[in-house]
Coordinates of C-alpha atoms in Angstrom, one line a residue:
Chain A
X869 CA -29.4 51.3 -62.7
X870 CA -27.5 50.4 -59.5
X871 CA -30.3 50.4 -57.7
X872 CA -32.4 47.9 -59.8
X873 CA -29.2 45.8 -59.8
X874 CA -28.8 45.3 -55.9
X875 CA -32.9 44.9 -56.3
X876 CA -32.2 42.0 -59.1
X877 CA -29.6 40.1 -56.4
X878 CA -32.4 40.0 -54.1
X879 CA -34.9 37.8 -55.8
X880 CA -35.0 34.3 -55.3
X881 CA -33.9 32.2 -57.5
X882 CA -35.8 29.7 -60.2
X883 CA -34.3 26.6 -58.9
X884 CA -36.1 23.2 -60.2
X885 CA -34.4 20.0 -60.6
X886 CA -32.3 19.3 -64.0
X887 CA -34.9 16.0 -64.5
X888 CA -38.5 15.5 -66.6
X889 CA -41.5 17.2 -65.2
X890 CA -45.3 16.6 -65.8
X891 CA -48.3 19.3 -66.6
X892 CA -50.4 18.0 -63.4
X893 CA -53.9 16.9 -64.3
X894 CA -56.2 16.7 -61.6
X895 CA -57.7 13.3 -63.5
X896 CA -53.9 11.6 -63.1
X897 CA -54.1 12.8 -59.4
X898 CA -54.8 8.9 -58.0
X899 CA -52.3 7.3 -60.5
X900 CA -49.9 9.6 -59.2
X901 CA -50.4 9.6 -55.7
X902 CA -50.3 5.3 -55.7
X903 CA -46.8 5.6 -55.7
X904 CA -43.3 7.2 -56.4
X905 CA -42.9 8.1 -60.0
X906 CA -39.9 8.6 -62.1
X907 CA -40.9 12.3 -62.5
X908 CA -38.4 15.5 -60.8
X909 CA -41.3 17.8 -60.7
X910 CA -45.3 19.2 -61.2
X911 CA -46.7 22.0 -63.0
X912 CA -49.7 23.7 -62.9
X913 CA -51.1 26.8 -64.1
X914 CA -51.9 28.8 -61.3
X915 CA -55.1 30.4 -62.3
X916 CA -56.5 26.8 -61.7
X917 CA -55.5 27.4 -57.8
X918 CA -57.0 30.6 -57.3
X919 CA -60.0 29.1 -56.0
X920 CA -60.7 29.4 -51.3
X921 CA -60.2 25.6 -51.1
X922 CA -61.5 21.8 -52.2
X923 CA -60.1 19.3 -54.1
X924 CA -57.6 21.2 -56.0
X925 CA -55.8 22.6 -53.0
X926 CA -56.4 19.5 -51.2
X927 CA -54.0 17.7 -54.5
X928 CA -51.4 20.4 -54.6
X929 CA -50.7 20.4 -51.3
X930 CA -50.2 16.6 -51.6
X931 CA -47.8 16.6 -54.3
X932 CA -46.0 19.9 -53.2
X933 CA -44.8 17.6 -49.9
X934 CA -43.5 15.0 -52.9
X935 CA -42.3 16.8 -55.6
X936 CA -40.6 19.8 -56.3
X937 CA -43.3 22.3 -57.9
X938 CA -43.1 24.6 -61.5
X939 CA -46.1 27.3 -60.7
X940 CA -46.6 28.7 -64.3
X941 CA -49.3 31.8 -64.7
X942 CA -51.0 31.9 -67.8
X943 CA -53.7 35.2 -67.1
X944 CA -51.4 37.7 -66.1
X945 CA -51.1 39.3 -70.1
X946 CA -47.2 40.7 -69.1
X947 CA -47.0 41.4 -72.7
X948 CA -50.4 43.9 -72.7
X949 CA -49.5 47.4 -73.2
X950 CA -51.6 48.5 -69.9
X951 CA -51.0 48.5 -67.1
X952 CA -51.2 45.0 -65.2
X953 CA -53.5 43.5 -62.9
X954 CA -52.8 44.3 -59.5
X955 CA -55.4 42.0 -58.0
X956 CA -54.3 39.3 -60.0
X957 CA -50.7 39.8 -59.2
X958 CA -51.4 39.8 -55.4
X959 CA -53.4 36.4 -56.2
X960 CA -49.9 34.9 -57.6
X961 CA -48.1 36.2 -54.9
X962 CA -50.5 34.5 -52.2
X963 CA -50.2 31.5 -54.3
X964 CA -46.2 31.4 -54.2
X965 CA -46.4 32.3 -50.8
X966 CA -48.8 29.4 -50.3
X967 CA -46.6 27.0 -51.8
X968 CA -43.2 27.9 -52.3
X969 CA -42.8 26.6 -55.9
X970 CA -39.2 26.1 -57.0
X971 CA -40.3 28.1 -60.1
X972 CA -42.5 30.7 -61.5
X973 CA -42.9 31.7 -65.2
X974 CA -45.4 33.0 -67.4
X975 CA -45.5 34.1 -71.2
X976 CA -44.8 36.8 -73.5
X977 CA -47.9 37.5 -75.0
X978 CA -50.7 39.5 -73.7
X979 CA -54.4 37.8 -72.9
X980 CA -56.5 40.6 -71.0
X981 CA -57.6 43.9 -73.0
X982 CA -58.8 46.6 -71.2
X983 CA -60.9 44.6 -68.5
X984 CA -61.6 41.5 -71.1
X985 CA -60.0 38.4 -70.3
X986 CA -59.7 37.1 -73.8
X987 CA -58.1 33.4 -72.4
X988 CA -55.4 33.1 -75.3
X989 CA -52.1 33.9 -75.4
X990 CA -51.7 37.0 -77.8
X991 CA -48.7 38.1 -80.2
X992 CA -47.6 41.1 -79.9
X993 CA -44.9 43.4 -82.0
X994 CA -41.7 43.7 -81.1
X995 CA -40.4 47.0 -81.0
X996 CA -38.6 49.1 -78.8
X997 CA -42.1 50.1 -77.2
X998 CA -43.4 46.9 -76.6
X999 CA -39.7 46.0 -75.1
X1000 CA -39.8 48.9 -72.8
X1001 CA -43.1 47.5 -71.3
X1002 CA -42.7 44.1 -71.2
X1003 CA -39.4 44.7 -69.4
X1004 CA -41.1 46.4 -66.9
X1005 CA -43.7 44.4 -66.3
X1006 CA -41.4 41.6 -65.7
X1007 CA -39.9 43.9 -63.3
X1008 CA -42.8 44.3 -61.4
X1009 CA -43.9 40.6 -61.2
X1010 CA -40.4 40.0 -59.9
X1011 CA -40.4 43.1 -57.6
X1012 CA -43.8 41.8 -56.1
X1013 CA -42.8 38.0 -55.9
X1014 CA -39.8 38.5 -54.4
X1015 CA -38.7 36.1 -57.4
X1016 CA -36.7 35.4 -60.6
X1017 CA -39.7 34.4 -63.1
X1018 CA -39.0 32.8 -66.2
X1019 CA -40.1 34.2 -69.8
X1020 CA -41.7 32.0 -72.2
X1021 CA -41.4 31.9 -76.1
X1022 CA -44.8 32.2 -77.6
X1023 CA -46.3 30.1 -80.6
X1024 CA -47.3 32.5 -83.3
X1025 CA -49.5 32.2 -86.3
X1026 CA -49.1 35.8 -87.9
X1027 CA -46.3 38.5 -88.1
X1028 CA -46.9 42.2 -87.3
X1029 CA -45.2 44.1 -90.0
X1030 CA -44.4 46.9 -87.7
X1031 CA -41.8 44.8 -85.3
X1032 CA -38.6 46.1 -85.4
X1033 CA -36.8 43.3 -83.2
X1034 CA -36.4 39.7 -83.7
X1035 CA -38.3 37.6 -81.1
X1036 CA -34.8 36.1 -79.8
X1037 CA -32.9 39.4 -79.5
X1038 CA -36.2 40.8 -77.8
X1039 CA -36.6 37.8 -75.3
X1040 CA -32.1 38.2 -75.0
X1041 CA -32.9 42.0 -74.3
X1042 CA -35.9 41.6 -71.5
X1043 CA -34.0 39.0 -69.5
X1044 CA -30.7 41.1 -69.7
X1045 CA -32.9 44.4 -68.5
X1046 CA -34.7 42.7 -65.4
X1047 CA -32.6 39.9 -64.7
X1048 CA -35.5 37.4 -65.2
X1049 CA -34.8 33.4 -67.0
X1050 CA -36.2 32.4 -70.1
X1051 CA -38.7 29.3 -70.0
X1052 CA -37.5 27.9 -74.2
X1053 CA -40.7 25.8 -75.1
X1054 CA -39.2 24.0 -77.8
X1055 CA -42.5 22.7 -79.5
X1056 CA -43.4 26.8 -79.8
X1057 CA -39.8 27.3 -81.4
X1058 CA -40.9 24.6 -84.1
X1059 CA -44.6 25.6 -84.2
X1060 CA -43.8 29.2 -84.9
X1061 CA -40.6 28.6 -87.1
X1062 CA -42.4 26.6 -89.4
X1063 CA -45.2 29.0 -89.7
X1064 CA -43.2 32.1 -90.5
X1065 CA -40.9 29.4 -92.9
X1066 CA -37.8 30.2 -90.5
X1067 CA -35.5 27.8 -89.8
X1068 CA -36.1 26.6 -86.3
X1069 CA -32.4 25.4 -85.7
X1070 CA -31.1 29.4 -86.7
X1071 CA -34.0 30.3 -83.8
X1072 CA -32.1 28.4 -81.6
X1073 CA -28.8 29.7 -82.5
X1074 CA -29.6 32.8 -81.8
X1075 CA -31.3 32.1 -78.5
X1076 CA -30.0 33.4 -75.7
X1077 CA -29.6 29.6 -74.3
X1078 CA -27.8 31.3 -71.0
X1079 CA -30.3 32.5 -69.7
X1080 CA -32.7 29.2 -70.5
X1081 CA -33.9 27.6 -66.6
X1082 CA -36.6 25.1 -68.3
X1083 CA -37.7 23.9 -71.3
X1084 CA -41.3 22.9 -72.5
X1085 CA -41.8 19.9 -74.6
X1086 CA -45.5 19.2 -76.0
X1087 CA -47.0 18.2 -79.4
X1088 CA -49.0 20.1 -82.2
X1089 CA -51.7 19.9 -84.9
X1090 CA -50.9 20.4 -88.6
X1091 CA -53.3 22.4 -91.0
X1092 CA -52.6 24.5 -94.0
X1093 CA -53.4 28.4 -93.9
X1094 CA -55.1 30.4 -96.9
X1095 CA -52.6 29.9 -99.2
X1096 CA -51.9 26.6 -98.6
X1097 CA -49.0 26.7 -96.3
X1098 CA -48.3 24.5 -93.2
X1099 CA -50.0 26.1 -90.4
X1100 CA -49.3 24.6 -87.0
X1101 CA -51.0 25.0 -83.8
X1102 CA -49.8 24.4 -80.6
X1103 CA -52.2 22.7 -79.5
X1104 CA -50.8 20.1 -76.9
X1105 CA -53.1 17.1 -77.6
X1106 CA -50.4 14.8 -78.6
X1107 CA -47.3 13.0 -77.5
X1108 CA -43.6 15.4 -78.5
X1109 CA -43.3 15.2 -82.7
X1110 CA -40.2 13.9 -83.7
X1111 CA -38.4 17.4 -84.7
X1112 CA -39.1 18.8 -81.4
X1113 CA -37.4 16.0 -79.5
X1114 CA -34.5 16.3 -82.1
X1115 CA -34.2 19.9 -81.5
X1116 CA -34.6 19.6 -77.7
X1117 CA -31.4 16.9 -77.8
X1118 CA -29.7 19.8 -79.9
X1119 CA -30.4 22.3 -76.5
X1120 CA -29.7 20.2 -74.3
X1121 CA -26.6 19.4 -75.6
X1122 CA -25.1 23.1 -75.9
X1123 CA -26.3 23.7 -72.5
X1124 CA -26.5 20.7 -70.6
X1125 CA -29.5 19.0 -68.6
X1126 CA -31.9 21.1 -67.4
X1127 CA -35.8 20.8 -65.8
X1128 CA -38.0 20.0 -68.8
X1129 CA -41.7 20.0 -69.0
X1130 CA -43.9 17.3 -70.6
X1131 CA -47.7 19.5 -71.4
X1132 CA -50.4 17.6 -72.6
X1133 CA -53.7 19.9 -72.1
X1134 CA -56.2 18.5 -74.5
X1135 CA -57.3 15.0 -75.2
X1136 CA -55.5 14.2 -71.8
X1137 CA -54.4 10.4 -71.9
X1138 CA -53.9 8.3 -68.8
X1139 CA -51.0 8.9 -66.4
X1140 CA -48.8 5.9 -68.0
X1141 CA -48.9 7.9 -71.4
X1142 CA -47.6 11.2 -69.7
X1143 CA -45.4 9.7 -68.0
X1144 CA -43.6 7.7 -70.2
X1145 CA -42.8 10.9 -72.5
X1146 CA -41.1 12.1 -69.1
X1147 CA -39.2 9.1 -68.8
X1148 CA -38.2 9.8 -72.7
X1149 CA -36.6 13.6 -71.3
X1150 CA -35.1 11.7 -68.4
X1151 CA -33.4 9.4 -70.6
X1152 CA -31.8 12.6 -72.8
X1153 CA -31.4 14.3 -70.1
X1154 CA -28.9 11.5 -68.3
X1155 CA -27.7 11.3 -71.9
X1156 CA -26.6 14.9 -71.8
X1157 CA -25.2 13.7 -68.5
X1158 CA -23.4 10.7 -69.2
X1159 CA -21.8 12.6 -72.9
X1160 CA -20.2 15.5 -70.3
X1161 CA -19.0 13.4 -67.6
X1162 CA -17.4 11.0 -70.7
Chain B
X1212 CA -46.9 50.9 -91.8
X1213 CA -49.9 49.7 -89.7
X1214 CA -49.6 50.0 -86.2
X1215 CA -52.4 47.5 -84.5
X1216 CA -53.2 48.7 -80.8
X1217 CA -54.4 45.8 -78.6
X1218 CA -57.7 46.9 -78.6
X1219 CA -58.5 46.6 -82.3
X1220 CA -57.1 43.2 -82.0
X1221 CA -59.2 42.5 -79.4
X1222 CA -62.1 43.7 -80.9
X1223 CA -61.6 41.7 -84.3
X1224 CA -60.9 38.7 -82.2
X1225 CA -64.3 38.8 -80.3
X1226 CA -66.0 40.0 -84.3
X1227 CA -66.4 37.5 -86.3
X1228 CA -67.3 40.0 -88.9
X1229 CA -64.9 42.3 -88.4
X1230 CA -61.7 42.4 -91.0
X1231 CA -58.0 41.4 -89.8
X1232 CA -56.2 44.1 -88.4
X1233 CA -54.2 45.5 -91.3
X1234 CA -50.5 45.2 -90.5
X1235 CA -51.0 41.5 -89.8
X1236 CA -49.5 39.0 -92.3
X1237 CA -48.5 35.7 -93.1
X1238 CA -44.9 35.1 -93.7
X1239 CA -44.6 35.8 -97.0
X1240 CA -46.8 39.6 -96.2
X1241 CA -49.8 38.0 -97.6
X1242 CA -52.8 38.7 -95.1
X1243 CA -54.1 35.7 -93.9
X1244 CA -57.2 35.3 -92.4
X1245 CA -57.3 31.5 -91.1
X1246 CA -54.5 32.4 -89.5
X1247 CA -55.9 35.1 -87.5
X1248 CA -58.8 32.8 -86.8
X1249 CA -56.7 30.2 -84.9
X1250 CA -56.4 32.9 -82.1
X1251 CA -60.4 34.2 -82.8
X1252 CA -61.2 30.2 -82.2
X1253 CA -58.7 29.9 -79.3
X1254 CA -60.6 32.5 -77.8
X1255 CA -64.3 31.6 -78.6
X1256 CA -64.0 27.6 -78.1
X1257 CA -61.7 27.8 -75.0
X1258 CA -64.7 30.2 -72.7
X1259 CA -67.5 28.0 -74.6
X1260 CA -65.4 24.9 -73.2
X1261 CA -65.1 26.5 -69.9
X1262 CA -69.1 26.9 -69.5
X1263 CA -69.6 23.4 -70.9
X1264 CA -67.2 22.1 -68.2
X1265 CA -69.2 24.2 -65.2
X1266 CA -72.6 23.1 -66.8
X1267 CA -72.1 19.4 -68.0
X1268 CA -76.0 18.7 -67.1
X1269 CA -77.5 21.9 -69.1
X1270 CA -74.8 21.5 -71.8
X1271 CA -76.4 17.4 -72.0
X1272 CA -80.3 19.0 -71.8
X1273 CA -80.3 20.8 -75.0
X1274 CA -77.5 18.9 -76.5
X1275 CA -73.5 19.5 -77.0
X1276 CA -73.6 21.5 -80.6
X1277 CA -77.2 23.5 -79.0
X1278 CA -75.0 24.8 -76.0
X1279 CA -71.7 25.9 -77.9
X1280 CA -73.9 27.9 -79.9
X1281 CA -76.3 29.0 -76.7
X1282 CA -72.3 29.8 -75.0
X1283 CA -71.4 31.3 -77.9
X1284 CA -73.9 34.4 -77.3
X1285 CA -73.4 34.3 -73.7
X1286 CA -69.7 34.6 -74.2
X1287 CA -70.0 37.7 -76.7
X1288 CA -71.9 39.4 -74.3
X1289 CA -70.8 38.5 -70.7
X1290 CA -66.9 38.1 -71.6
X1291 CA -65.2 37.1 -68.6
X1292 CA -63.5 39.6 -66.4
X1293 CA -60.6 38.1 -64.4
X1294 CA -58.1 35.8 -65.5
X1295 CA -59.5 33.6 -63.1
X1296 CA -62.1 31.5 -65.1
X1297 CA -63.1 29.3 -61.7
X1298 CA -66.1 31.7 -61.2
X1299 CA -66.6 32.6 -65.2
X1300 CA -70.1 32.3 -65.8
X1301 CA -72.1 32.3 -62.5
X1302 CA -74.9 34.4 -63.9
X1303 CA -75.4 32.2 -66.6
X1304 CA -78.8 30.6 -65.5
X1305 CA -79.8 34.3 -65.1
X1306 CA -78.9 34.4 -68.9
X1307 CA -80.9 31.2 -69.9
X1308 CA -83.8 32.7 -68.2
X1309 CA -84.2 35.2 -70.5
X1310 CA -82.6 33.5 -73.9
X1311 CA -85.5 32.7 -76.1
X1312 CA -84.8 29.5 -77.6
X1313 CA -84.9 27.3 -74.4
X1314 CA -88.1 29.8 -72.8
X1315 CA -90.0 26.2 -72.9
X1316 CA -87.3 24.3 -71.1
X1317 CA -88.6 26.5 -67.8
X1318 CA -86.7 24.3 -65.5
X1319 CA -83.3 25.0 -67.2
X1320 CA -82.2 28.1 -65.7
X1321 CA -82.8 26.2 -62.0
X1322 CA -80.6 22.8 -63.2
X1323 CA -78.5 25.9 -64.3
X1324 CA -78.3 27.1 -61.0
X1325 CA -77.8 23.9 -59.3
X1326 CA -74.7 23.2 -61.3
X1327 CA -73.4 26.9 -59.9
X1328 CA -74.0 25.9 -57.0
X1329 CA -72.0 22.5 -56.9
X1330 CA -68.7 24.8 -58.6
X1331 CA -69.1 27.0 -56.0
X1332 CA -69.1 24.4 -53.3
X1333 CA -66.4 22.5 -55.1
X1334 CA -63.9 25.8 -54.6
X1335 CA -65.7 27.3 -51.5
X1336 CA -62.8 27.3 -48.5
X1337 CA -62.5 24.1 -46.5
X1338 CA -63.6 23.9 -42.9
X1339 CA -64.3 21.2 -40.4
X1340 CA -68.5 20.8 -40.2
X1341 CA -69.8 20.1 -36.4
X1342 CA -69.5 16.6 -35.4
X1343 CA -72.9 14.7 -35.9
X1344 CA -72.7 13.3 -32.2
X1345 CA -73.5 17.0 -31.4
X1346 CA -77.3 17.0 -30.5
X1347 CA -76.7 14.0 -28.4
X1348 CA -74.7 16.4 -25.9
X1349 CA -76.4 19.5 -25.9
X1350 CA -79.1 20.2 -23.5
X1351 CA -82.7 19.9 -25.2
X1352 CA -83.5 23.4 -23.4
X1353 CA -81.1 25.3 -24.7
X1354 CA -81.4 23.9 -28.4
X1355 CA -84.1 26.3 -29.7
X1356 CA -81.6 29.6 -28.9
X1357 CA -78.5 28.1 -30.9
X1358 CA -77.4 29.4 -33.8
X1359 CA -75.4 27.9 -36.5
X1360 CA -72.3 28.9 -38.4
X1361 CA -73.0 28.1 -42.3
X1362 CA -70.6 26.1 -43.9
X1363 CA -68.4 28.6 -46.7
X1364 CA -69.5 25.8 -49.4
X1365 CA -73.3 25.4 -48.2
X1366 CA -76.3 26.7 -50.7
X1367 CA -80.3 26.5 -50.3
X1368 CA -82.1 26.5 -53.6
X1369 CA -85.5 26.3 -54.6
X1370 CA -87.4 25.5 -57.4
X1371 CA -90.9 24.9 -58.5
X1372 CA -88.9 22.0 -60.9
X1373 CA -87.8 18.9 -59.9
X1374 CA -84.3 19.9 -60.3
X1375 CA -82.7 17.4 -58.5
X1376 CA -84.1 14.8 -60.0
X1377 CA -83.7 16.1 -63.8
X1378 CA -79.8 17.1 -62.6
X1379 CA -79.6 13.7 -61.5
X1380 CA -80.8 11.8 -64.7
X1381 CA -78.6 14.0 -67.0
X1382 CA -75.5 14.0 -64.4
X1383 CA -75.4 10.2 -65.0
X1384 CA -76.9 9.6 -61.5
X1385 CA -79.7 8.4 -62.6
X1386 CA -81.6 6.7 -65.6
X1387 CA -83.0 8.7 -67.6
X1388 CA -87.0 8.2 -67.4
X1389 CA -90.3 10.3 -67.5
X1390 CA -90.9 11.8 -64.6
X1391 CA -94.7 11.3 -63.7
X1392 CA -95.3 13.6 -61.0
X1393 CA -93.7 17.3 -61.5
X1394 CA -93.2 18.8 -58.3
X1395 CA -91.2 21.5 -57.0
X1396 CA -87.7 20.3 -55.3
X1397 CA -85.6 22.1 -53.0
X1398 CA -82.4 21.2 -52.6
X1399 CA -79.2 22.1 -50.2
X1400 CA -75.7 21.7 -51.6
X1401 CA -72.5 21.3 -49.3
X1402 CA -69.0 20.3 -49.6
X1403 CA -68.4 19.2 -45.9
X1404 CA -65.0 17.6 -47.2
X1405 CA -63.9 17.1 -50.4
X1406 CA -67.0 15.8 -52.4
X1407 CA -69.8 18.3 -53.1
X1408 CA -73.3 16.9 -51.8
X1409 CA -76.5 17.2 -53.1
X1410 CA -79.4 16.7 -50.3
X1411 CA -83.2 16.8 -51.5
X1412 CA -85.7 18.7 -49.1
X1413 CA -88.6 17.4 -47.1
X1414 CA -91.3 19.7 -46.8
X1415 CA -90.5 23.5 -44.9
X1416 CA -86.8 22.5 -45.2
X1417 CA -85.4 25.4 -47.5
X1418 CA -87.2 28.2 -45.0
X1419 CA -85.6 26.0 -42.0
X1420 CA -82.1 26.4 -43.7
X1421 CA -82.5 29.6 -45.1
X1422 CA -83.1 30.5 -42.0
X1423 CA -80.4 29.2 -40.2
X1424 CA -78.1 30.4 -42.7
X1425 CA -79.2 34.3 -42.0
X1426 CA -78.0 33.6 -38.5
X1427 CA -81.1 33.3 -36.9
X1428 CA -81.9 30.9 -33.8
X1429 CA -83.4 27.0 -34.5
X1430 CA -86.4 28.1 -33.0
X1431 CA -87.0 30.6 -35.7
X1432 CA -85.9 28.0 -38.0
X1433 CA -88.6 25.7 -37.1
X1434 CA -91.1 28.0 -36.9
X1435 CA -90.1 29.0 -40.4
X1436 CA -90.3 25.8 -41.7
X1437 CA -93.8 24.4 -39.6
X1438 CA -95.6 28.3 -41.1
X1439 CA -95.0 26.8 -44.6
X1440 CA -95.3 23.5 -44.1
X1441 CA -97.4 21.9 -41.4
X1442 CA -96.1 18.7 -41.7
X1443 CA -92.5 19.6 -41.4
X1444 CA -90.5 16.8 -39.8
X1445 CA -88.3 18.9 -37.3
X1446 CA -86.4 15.4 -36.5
X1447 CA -85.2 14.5 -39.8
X1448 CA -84.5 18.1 -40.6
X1449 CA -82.3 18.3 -37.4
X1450 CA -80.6 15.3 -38.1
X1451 CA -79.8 16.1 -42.0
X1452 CA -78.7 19.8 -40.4
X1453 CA -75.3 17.7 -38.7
X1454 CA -75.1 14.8 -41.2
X1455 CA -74.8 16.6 -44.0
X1456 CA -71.4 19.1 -42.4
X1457 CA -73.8 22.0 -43.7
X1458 CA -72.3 24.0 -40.1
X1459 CA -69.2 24.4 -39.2
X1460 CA -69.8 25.7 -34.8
X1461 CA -73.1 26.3 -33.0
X1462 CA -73.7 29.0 -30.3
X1463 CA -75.7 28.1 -27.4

């Protein structure tokens, strides 16, 4: 244990700016790089800059010297009960190496099987098995980075009837065991609350909001399952839903401001769109601000 | 209780067929089987998106709803096998050659392998091509012994298609008209920057590139290039071989 502990004090820490942040899309790339914008920081999912060169190095490297920089993985399936991907890992750490990002986080959920890459991001039970693994997996990324990496809450659709653990005690439990920050996507506490009919505001009491270095904020699509239930899917093709910007103003205001994402991944609208929703975080954010220096 | 192991999750999300893992439920312990197929869909449409995205020409060819379902069976059977879905789906014109619905769109598997090309050039490392003032300086003598340095992003292709020009009018390049005389196109693809080119070749070019690119001398390359085509226009061909950034540094 002491050993892991001095290991933990080591790693660098997540450090992005308490302000709004923007998903980069490489079609916003010349609206963004016209001028200064009202935004604290860029994210981008690093498997999209695992590529030798071109434009999409060419971009980061152009905003990286602007803006501080969120690199968030979405491949490396931490919560799959194999063994991870070496090869990949060494990609992310060339990558962080490359350019220094003030954060690095990726999900609790699994997406490769075996050699598959199944490009989802897959529920998995929590027990005190799965717990054991995904704590040491998040170990590992952080031994290999050299970082603290932040742990995302997943949207789920179904429930395994063999976990043992709530989702919040489990996410509490990994970040106490390895030392790593939690990434609270507030649209996935909503998504997934109202789909297992839980209350999403006793999720967020029983979040371990400590440990919380970002939050993602991003918009969903309604359906109804078999039985004719509300069935949400984070799908991130529209601007933040109301309850998910009342929820986030909730966080924010136990724990004060902190770096928040704006995603918007499908049906991408132009820059002014995006970056208005940031400017909406900025304003709750200074809010927050304003409330605790009052 | 049921305990699901990842694999028979995985293998009911690539089945279609296959039941829900048992142990899986809705909130209320009902089973639920559109909810599963959020994360079968999530799965299916995002790779068939991915191709669609690499092959926005083939995809326009045979139609958007024809090539989700042509990705669809490309996708069951050539899943991708890094998390890095950049390079997923290189082979696929080696697929569409032999997938029998589009056996009478011949060309398709070449446009295919066009629009490979162009993703690989768009990721391919950067470097600095040779300076197109180049010839001007170097001493005629010794031109025939240089060799060139290949560009990472740089690709010959061949094709007894005219595949540049059907890439072209279904790439928004070009309007879309019959094309009256089908001849074979070659066709040399380089990113000497940051924009992907697309160069048609004159007659003998592709065995004057290919040639160059295997490291061999310019002589060689021209004598490549004159065996199969007599009326090879070393000139032009010399000319294209610094405009177009397809080398990076010559040996003399």
């Amino acid at each position: 244990m002491k050993a892991s502990h001095i290991e933990v004090l080591r790693l660098e820490a997540s450090r992005l700016p308490r302000r709004a942040g923007v998903g980069f899309k490489p079609e916003h790339f010349l609206a963004i790089d016209i001028e200064p914008q009202p935004v604290g920081f860029f994210e981008v999912h690093a498997e999209n800059y695992m590529g030798a060169g071109g434009p999409p190095h060419a971009q980061l490297a152009r905003l990286r010297a602007d803006y501080a920089l969120s690199i968030h993985g979405v491949g490396l399936s931490i919560g799959a009960m194999q063994p991870l991907d070496r090869t990949h890992l060494a990609r992310l750490k060339a990558l962080c190496e490359r350019y220094q990002p003030e954060s690095f986080s990726e999900h609790l959920a699994w997406s490769t099987h075996d050699t598959v890459f199944l490009n989802d991001l897959l529920p998995l039970p929590y027990t005190e098995e799965t717990l054991a693994v995904v704590a040491a997996h998040v170990d590992e990324v952080q031994t290999a980075l050299g970082r603290e990496m932040l742990l995302e809450n997943p949207a789920t659709y179904l429930l395994f009837e063999e976990s043992t653990i709530e989702e919040t005690d489990f996410l509490a439990d990994v970040a106490r065991r390895t030392g790593c920050g939690l990434l609270l996507d507030v649209n996935n506490v909503f998504v997934a609350a109202t789909n297992h009919h839980l209350d999403p505001w006793a999720y967020l009491a029983r979040f371990p909001l400590d440990r919380v270095r970002e939050i993602h904020l991003s918009g969903h699509s309604e359906t109804v399952d078999d039985h004719g239930a509300p069935l949400l899917i984070d799908s991130h093709d529209t601007p933040v839903r109301d309850p998910v910007w009342s929820l986030y103003e909730e966080v924010i205001g136990r724990i004060g401001p902190v770096a928040t994402l704006i995603e918007w991944d499908n049906d991408i609208p132009e820059w002014p769109v995006l970056r208005a929703e940031a400017e909406a975080a900025n304003a709750l954010l200074l809010d927050t601000v304003a409330r605790q220096v009052a | 209780m049921a305990i699901i192991t990842q694999a028979s999750f995985a293998t009911a999300l690539r089945d279609e067929t296959a039941p829900v893992p048992h142990g899986l439920a809705a909130w209320n312990g009902e089973p639920s089987p559109r909810r599963f197929a959020v994360y079968r869909n999530n799965v299916a449409a995002s790779l068939r998106q991915a191709l669609a995205e690499r092959y926005p020409a083939t995809e326009r060819i045979v139609g958007a709803e024809f090539f989700a379902a042509m990705a669809g069976v490309y996708v069951a059977k050539h899943p991708p096998r890094s998390p890095v879905l950049l390079s997923y789906g290189t082979d696929f014109a080696e697929f569409l050659a032999g997938f029998e619905p589009v056996q009478e769109l011949a060309y398709l598997p070449d446009v295919a392998r066009l629009e490979a090309a162009r993703g690989n050039a768009y990721h391919a490392a950067d470097a600095a091509p040779l300076a197109a003032a180049l010839l001007a300086e170097i001493d005629a003598r010794y031109l025939e012994e240089a060799m060139l340095l290949p560009h990472p992003s740089l690709c010959v292709l061949r094709s007894p298609h005219p595949v540049v020009t059907i890439w072209e009018m279904n790439a928004g390049r070009a309007d879309a008209q019959p094309i009256m005389e089908w001849r074979g196109e070659d066709v040399l693809v380089v990113r000497p920057r940051m924009t992907v080119e697309v160069h048609r070749l004159g007659a003998g070019g592709a065995a004057f590139f290919t040639t160059l690119v295997q490291g061999r001398p310019l002589g060689d390359a021209a004598c490549a290039a004159t065996a199969e085509a007599d009326d090879f226009d070393l000139t032009a061909h010399l000319a294209l071989m610094l405009a177009s950034g397809a080398f990076t540094a010559i040996r003399l």
